Coordinates of C-alpha atoms in Angstrom, one line a residue:
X110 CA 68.6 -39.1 -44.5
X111 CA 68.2 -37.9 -48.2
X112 CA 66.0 -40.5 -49.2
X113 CA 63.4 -39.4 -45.9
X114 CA 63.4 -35.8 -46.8
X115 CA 62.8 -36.9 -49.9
X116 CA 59.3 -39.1 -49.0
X117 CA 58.5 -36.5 -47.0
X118 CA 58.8 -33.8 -49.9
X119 CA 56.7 -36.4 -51.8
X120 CA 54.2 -36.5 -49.0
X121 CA 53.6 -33.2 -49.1
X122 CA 53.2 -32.8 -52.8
X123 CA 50.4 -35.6 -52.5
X124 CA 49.3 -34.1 -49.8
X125 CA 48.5 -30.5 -51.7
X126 CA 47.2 -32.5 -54.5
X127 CA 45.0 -34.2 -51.8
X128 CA 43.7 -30.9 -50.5
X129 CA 43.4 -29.3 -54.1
X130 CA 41.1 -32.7 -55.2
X131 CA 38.9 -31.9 -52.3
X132 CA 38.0 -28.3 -53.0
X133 CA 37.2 -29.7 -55.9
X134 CA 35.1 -32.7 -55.3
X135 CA 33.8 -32.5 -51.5
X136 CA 30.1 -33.3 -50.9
X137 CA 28.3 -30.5 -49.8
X138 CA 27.2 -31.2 -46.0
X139 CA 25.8 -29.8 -43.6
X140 CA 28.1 -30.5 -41.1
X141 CA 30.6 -29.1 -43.2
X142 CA 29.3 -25.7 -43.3
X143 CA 29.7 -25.2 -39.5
X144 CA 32.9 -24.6 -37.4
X145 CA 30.8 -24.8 -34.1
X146 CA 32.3 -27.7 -31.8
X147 CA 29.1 -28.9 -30.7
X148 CA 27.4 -29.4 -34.1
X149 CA 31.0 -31.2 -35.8
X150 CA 30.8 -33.5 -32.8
X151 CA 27.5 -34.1 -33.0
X152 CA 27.8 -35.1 -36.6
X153 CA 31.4 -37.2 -36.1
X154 CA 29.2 -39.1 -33.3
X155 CA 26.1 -39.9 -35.8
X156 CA 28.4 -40.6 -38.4
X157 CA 29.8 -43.7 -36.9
X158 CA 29.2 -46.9 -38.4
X159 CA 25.8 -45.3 -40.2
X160 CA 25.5 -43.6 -43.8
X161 CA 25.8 -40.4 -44.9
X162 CA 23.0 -40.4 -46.3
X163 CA 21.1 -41.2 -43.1
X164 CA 22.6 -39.1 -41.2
X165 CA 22.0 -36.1 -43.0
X166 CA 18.5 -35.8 -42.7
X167 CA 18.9 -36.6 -39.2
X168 CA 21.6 -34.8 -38.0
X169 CA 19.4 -31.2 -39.0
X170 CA 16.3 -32.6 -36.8
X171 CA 18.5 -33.0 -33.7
X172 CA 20.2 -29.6 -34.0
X173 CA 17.0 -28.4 -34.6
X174 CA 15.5 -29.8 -31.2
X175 CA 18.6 -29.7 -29.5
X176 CA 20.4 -26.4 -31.2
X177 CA 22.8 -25.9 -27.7
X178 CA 25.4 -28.3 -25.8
X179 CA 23.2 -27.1 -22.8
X180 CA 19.6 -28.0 -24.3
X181 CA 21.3 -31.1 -24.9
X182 CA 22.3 -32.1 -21.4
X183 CA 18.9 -30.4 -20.0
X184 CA 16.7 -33.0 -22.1
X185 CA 15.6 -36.0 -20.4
X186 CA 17.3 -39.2 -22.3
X187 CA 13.8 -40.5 -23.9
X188 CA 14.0 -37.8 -25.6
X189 CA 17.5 -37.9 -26.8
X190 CA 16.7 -41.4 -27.9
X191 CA 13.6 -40.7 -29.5
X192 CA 15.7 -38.5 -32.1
X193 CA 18.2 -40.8 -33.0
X194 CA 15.6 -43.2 -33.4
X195 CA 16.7 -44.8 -36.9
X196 CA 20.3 -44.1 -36.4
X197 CA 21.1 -47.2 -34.4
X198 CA 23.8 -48.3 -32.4
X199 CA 22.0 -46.3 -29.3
X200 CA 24.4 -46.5 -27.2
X201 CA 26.3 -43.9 -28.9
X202 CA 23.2 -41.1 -28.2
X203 CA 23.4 -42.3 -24.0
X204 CA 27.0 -41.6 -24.2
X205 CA 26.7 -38.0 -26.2
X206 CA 23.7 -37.2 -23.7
X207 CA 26.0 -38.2 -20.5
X208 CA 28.9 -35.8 -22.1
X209 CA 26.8 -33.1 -22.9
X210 CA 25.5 -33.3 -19.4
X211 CA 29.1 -33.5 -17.6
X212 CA 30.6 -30.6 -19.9
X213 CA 27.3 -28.6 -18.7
X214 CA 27.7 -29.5 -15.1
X215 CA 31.8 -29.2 -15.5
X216 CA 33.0 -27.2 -17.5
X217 CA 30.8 -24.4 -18.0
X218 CA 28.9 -25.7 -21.1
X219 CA 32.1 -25.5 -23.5
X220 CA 33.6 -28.2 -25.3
X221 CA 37.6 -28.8 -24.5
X222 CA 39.7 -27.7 -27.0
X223 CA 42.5 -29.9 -27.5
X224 CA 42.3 -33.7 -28.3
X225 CA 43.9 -35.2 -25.8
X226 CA 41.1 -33.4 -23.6
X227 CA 38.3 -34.3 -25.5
X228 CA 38.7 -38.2 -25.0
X229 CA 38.1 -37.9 -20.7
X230 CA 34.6 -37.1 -21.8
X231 CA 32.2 -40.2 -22.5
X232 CA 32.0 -41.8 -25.7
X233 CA 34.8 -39.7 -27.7
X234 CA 37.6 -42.0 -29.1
X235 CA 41.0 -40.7 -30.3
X236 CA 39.1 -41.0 -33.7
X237 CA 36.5 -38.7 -32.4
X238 CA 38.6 -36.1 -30.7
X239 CA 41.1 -35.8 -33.4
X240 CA 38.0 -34.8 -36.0
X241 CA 36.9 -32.4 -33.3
X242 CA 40.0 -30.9 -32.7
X243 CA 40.8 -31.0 -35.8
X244 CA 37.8 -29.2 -37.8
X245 CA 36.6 -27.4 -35.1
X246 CA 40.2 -25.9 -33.8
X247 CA 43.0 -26.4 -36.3
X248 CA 44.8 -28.7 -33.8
X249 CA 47.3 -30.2 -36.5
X250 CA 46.7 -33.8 -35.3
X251 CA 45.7 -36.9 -37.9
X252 CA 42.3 -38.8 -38.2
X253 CA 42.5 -42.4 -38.6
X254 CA 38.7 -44.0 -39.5
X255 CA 38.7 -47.3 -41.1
X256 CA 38.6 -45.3 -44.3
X257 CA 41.4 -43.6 -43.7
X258 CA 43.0 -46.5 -43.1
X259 CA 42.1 -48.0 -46.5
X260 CA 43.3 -45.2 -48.1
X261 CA 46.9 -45.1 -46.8
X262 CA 47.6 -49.1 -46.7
X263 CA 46.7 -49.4 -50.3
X264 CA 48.7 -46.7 -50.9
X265 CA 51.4 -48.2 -48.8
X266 CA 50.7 -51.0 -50.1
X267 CA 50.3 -52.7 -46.8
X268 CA 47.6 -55.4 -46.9
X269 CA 44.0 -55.4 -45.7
X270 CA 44.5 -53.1 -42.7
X271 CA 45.5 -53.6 -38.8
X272 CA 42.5 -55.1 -37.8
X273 CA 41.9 -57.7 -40.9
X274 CA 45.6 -58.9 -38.8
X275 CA 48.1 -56.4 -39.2
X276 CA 47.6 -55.8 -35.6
X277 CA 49.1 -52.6 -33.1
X278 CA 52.4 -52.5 -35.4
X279 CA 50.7 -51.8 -38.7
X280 CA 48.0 -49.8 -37.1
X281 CA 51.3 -47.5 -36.1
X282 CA 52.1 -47.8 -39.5
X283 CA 49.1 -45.8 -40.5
X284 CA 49.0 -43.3 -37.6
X285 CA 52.6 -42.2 -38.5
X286 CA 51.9 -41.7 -42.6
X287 CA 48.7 -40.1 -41.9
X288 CA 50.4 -37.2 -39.8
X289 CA 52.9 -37.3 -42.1
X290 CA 49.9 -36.7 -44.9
X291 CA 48.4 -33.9 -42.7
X292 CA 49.1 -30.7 -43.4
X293 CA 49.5 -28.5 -40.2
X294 CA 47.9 -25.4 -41.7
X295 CA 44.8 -26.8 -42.9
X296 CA 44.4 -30.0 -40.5
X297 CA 40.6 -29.6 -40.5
X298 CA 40.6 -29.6 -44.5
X299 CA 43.3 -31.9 -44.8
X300 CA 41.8 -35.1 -42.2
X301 CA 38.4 -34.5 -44.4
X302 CA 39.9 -34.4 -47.3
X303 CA 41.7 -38.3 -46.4
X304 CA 37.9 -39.6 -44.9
X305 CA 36.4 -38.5 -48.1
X306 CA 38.3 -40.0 -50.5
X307 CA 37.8 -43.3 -49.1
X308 CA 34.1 -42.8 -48.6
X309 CA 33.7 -41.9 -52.1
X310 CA 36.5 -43.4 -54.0
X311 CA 38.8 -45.5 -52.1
X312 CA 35.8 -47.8 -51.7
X313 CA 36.2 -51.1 -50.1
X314 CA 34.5 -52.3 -53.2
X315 CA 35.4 -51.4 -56.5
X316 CA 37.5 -48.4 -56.1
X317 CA 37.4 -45.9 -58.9
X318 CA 41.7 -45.5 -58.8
X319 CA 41.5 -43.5 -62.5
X320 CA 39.3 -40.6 -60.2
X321 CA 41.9 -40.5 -57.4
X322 CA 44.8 -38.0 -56.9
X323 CA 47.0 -40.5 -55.2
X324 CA 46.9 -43.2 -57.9
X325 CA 50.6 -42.4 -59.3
X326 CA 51.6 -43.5 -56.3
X327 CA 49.6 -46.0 -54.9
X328 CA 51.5 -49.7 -54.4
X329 CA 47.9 -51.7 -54.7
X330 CA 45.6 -49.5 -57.2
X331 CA 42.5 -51.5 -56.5
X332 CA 41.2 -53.9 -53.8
X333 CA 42.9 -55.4 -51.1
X334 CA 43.1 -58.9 -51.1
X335 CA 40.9 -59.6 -47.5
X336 CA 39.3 -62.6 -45.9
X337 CA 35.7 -63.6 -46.5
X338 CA 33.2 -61.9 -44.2
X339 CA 31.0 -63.7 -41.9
X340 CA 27.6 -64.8 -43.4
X341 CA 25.1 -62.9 -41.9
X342 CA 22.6 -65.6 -39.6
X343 CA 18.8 -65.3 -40.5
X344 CA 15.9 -65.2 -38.2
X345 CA 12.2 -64.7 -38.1
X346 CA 10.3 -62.7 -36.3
X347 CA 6.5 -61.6 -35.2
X348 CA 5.0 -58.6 -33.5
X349 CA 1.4 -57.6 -33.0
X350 CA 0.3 -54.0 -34.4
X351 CA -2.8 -53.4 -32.1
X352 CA -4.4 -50.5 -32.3
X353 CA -8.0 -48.8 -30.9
X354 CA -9.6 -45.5 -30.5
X355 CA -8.8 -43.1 -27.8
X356 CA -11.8 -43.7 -25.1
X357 CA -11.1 -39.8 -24.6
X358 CA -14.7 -37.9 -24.5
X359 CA -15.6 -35.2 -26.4
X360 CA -13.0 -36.0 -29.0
X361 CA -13.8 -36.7 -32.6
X362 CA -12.6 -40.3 -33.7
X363 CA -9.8 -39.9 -36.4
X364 CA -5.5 -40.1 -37.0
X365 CA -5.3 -38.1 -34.1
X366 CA -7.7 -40.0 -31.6
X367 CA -6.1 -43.4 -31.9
X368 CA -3.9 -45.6 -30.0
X369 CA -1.2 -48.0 -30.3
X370 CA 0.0 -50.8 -27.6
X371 CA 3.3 -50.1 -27.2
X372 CA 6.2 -52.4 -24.7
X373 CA 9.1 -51.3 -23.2
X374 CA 12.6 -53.1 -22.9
X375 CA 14.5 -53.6 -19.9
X376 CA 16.6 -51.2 -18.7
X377 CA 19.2 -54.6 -18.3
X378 CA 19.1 -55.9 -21.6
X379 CA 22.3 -55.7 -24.0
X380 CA 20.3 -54.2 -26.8
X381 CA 18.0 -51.1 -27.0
X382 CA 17.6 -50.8 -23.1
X383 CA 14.7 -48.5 -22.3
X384 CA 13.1 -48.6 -25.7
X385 CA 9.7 -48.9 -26.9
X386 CA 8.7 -51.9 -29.4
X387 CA 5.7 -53.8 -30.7
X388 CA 4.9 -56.5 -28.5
X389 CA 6.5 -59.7 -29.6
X390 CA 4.1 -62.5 -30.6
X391 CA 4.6 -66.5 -29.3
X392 CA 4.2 -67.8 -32.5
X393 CA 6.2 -65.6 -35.0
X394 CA 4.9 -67.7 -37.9
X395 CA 1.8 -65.7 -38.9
X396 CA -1.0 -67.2 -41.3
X397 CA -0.6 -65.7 -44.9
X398 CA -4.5 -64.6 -44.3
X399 CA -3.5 -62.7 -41.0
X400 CA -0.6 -61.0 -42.1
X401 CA -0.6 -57.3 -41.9
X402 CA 2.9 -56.6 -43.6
X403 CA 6.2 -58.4 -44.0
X404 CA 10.2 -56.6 -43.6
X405 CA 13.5 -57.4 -43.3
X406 CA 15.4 -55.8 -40.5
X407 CA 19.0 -56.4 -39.7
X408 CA 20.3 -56.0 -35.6
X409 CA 24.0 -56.4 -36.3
X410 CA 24.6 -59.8 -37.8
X411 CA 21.2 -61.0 -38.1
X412 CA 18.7 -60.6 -40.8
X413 CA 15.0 -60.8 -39.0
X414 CA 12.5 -62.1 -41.7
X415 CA 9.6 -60.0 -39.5
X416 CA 5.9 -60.8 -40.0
X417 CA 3.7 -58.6 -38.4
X418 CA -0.3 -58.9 -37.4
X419 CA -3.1 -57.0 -36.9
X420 CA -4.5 -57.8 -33.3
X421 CA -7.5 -57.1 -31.1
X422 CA -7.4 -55.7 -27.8
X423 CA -8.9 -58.4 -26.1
X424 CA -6.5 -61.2 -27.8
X425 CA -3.4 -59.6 -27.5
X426 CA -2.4 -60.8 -23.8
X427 CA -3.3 -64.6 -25.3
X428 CA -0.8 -63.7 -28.8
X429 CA 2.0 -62.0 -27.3
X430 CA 4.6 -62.5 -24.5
X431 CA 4.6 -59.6 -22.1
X432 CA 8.2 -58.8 -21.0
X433 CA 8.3 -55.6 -19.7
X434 CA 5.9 -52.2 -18.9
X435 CA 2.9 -52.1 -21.9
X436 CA 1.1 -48.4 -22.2
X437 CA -1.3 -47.5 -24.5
X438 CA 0.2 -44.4 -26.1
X439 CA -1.6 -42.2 -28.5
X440 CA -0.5 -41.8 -32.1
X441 CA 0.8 -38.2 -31.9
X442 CA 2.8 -38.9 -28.6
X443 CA 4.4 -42.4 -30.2
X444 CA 6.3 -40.2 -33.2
X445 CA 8.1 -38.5 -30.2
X446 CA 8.9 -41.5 -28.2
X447 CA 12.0 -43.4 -27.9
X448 CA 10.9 -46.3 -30.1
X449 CA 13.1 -49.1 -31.4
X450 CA 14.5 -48.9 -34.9
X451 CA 11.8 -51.5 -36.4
X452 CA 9.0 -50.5 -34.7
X453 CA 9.0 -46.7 -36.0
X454 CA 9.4 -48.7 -39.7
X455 CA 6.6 -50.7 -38.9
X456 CA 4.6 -47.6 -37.7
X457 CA 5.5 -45.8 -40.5
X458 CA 5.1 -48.4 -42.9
X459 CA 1.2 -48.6 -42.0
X460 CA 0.8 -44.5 -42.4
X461 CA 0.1 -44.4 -38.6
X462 CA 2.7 -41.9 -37.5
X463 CA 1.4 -38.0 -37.6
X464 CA 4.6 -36.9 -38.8
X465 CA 6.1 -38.8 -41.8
X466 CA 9.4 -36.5 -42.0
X467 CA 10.6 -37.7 -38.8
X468 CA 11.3 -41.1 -40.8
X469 CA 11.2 -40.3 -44.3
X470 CA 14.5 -41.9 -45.0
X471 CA 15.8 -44.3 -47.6
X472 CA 17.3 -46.7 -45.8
X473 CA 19.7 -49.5 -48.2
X474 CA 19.5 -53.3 -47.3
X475 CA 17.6 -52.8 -44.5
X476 CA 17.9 -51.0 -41.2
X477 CA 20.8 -51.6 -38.6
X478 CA 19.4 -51.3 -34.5
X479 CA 21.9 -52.3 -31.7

């Protein structure tokens, strides 16, 4: 019994020391400056699986078109989607949008308070709830993000993690020496100050250990010994940029007046249903002489080698493979549409979009769309 009070004193000590190196050292986002429910969920839902850095810029352009939990559920979906256009992973907007619209139909607009609450609605984890709760609420309960996990099996000293093969009993593990980590009059402050020491120096590669207020008592103090990852597959790929003036009369030809051919997916397919692409061409092997532009885009474990092509009007049903509804939509209305991850890039790319900040981000070894 001595010897557990006594971790658990240690715990604690780390724990202030944890709390007194993030007042210190905490990035200074905008998420962060906000105890509203809505806008920390909003943000813990973006943040998923996509950089900070990406997200930032983003994250202030949906609150700024959808400031409200309510203007939220009120918006039609296309137009959810077409503002987390270069997030990715979309299905994580459909599933905010469907919360946002059962709280507003349910519960009188308001987020649930409590954790446990939180997860009924769609898309919210116990990840997700715990933050929410958390930041939002003071509910003393622990976050557990893969970088949290990082963080407190190599201080553990517990190998790669539960789901490198630790499985359910190491991942309980974690959970219990992450509450015992949290401290239950700064929970908010004290889970942030856990996910940002991973994110910045608990890395997965190269962690900077001298920088971190743990390291006296870390068992690993460095990287975790983990099992190669999959090579990513490589692909190649060709769409057709066709564009032509607006036949609208009475209006002056110029950015504003033109056209684009855009496709719609399937509502049934796995990936991107509903969204609005190039059309794809037969051949994706495109003459150097053709060529309008070359990218790299990576959809999950793929790398797409995409070569894209200036087409006509009349030659673009013989180039392409129609597979769902085709429109032609004008410039000004494409920057607001749903569009697919590579073909705002591709849009962007050849300074046809009115509006360059809705994509002006820098985004590192290419772009990932599911």
């Amino acid at each position: 019994m001595a010897r557990l009070e006594e971790g658990r004193e240690k715990t604690k000590v780390l724990s202030a020391r944890l709390l007194d190196w993030y007042a210190r050292n905490k990035r200074d986002l905008p998420w962060r400056r906000s105890r509203n429910p809505y806008a920390i969920w909003v943000a813990e839902i973006m943040l998923q699986q996509t950089r900070v850095a990406v997200v930032v810029e983003r994250y202030q352009q949906f609150l700024k078109r959808f400031p409200t939990l309510v203007s939220l559920a009120l918006a039609p979906e296309q137009d959810v989607l077409a503002m987390w256009s270069g997030l990715g992973y979309y299905r994580r907007a459909r599933m905010l949008h469907k919360a946002a619209q059962f709280v507003s139909e349910n519960l009188q607009g308001n987020l649930p308070v409590k954790a446990e609450e939180l997860r009924v609605l769609p898309g919210i984890g116990v990840y997700t709830a715990a933050a929410v709760a958390s930041i939002a609420h003071n509910e003393p309960v622990a976050v557990v993000d893969g970088n949290v996990e990082r963080v407190l099996c190599r201080f553990a000293g517990w190998g790669a993690g539960s789901r490198k093969g630790g499985g359910s009993a190491l991942r309980r593990k974690v959970e219990e020496l992450a509450r015992r980590f949290l401290d239950p009059a700064r929970p908010g402050d004290s889970n942030q100050a856990m996910m940002e020491l991973g994110a910045t120096v608990c890395t997965p590669r190269n962690p900077q250990c001298v920088a971190c207020p743990l390291t006296a008592e870390c068992k690993t103090r460095g990287e975790h010994k983990t099992a190669r990852r999959a090579p990513m597959t490589s692909r190649v790929a060709g769409y057709a940029l066709v564009v032509r003036a607006s036949p609208a009369k009475g209006k002056r030809r110029g950015r504003n007046t033109r056209e684009v051919l855009l496709e719609q997916r399937s509502a049934h397919v796995t990936v991107m249903p509903g969204m609005w692409e190039l059309p794809a061409l037969l051949h994706p092997e495109v003459p150097a002489s053709e060529l309008r532009m070359t990218l790299r885009h990576a959809i999950m474990q793929v790398n797409y080698y995409v070569r894209i092509r200036t087409a006509f009007e009349d030659d673009v049903d013989a180039m392409t493979a129609a597979s769902g509804e085709r429109r032609w939509v004008s410039l000004r209305e494409a920057a607001g549409m749903a569009l697919t991850g590579l073909a705002r890039k591709v849009l962007m790319r050849a300074r046809l979009l009115p509006s360059p900040t809705m994509d002006a981000i820098a985004h590192q070894r290419g772009e990932t769309v599911v």
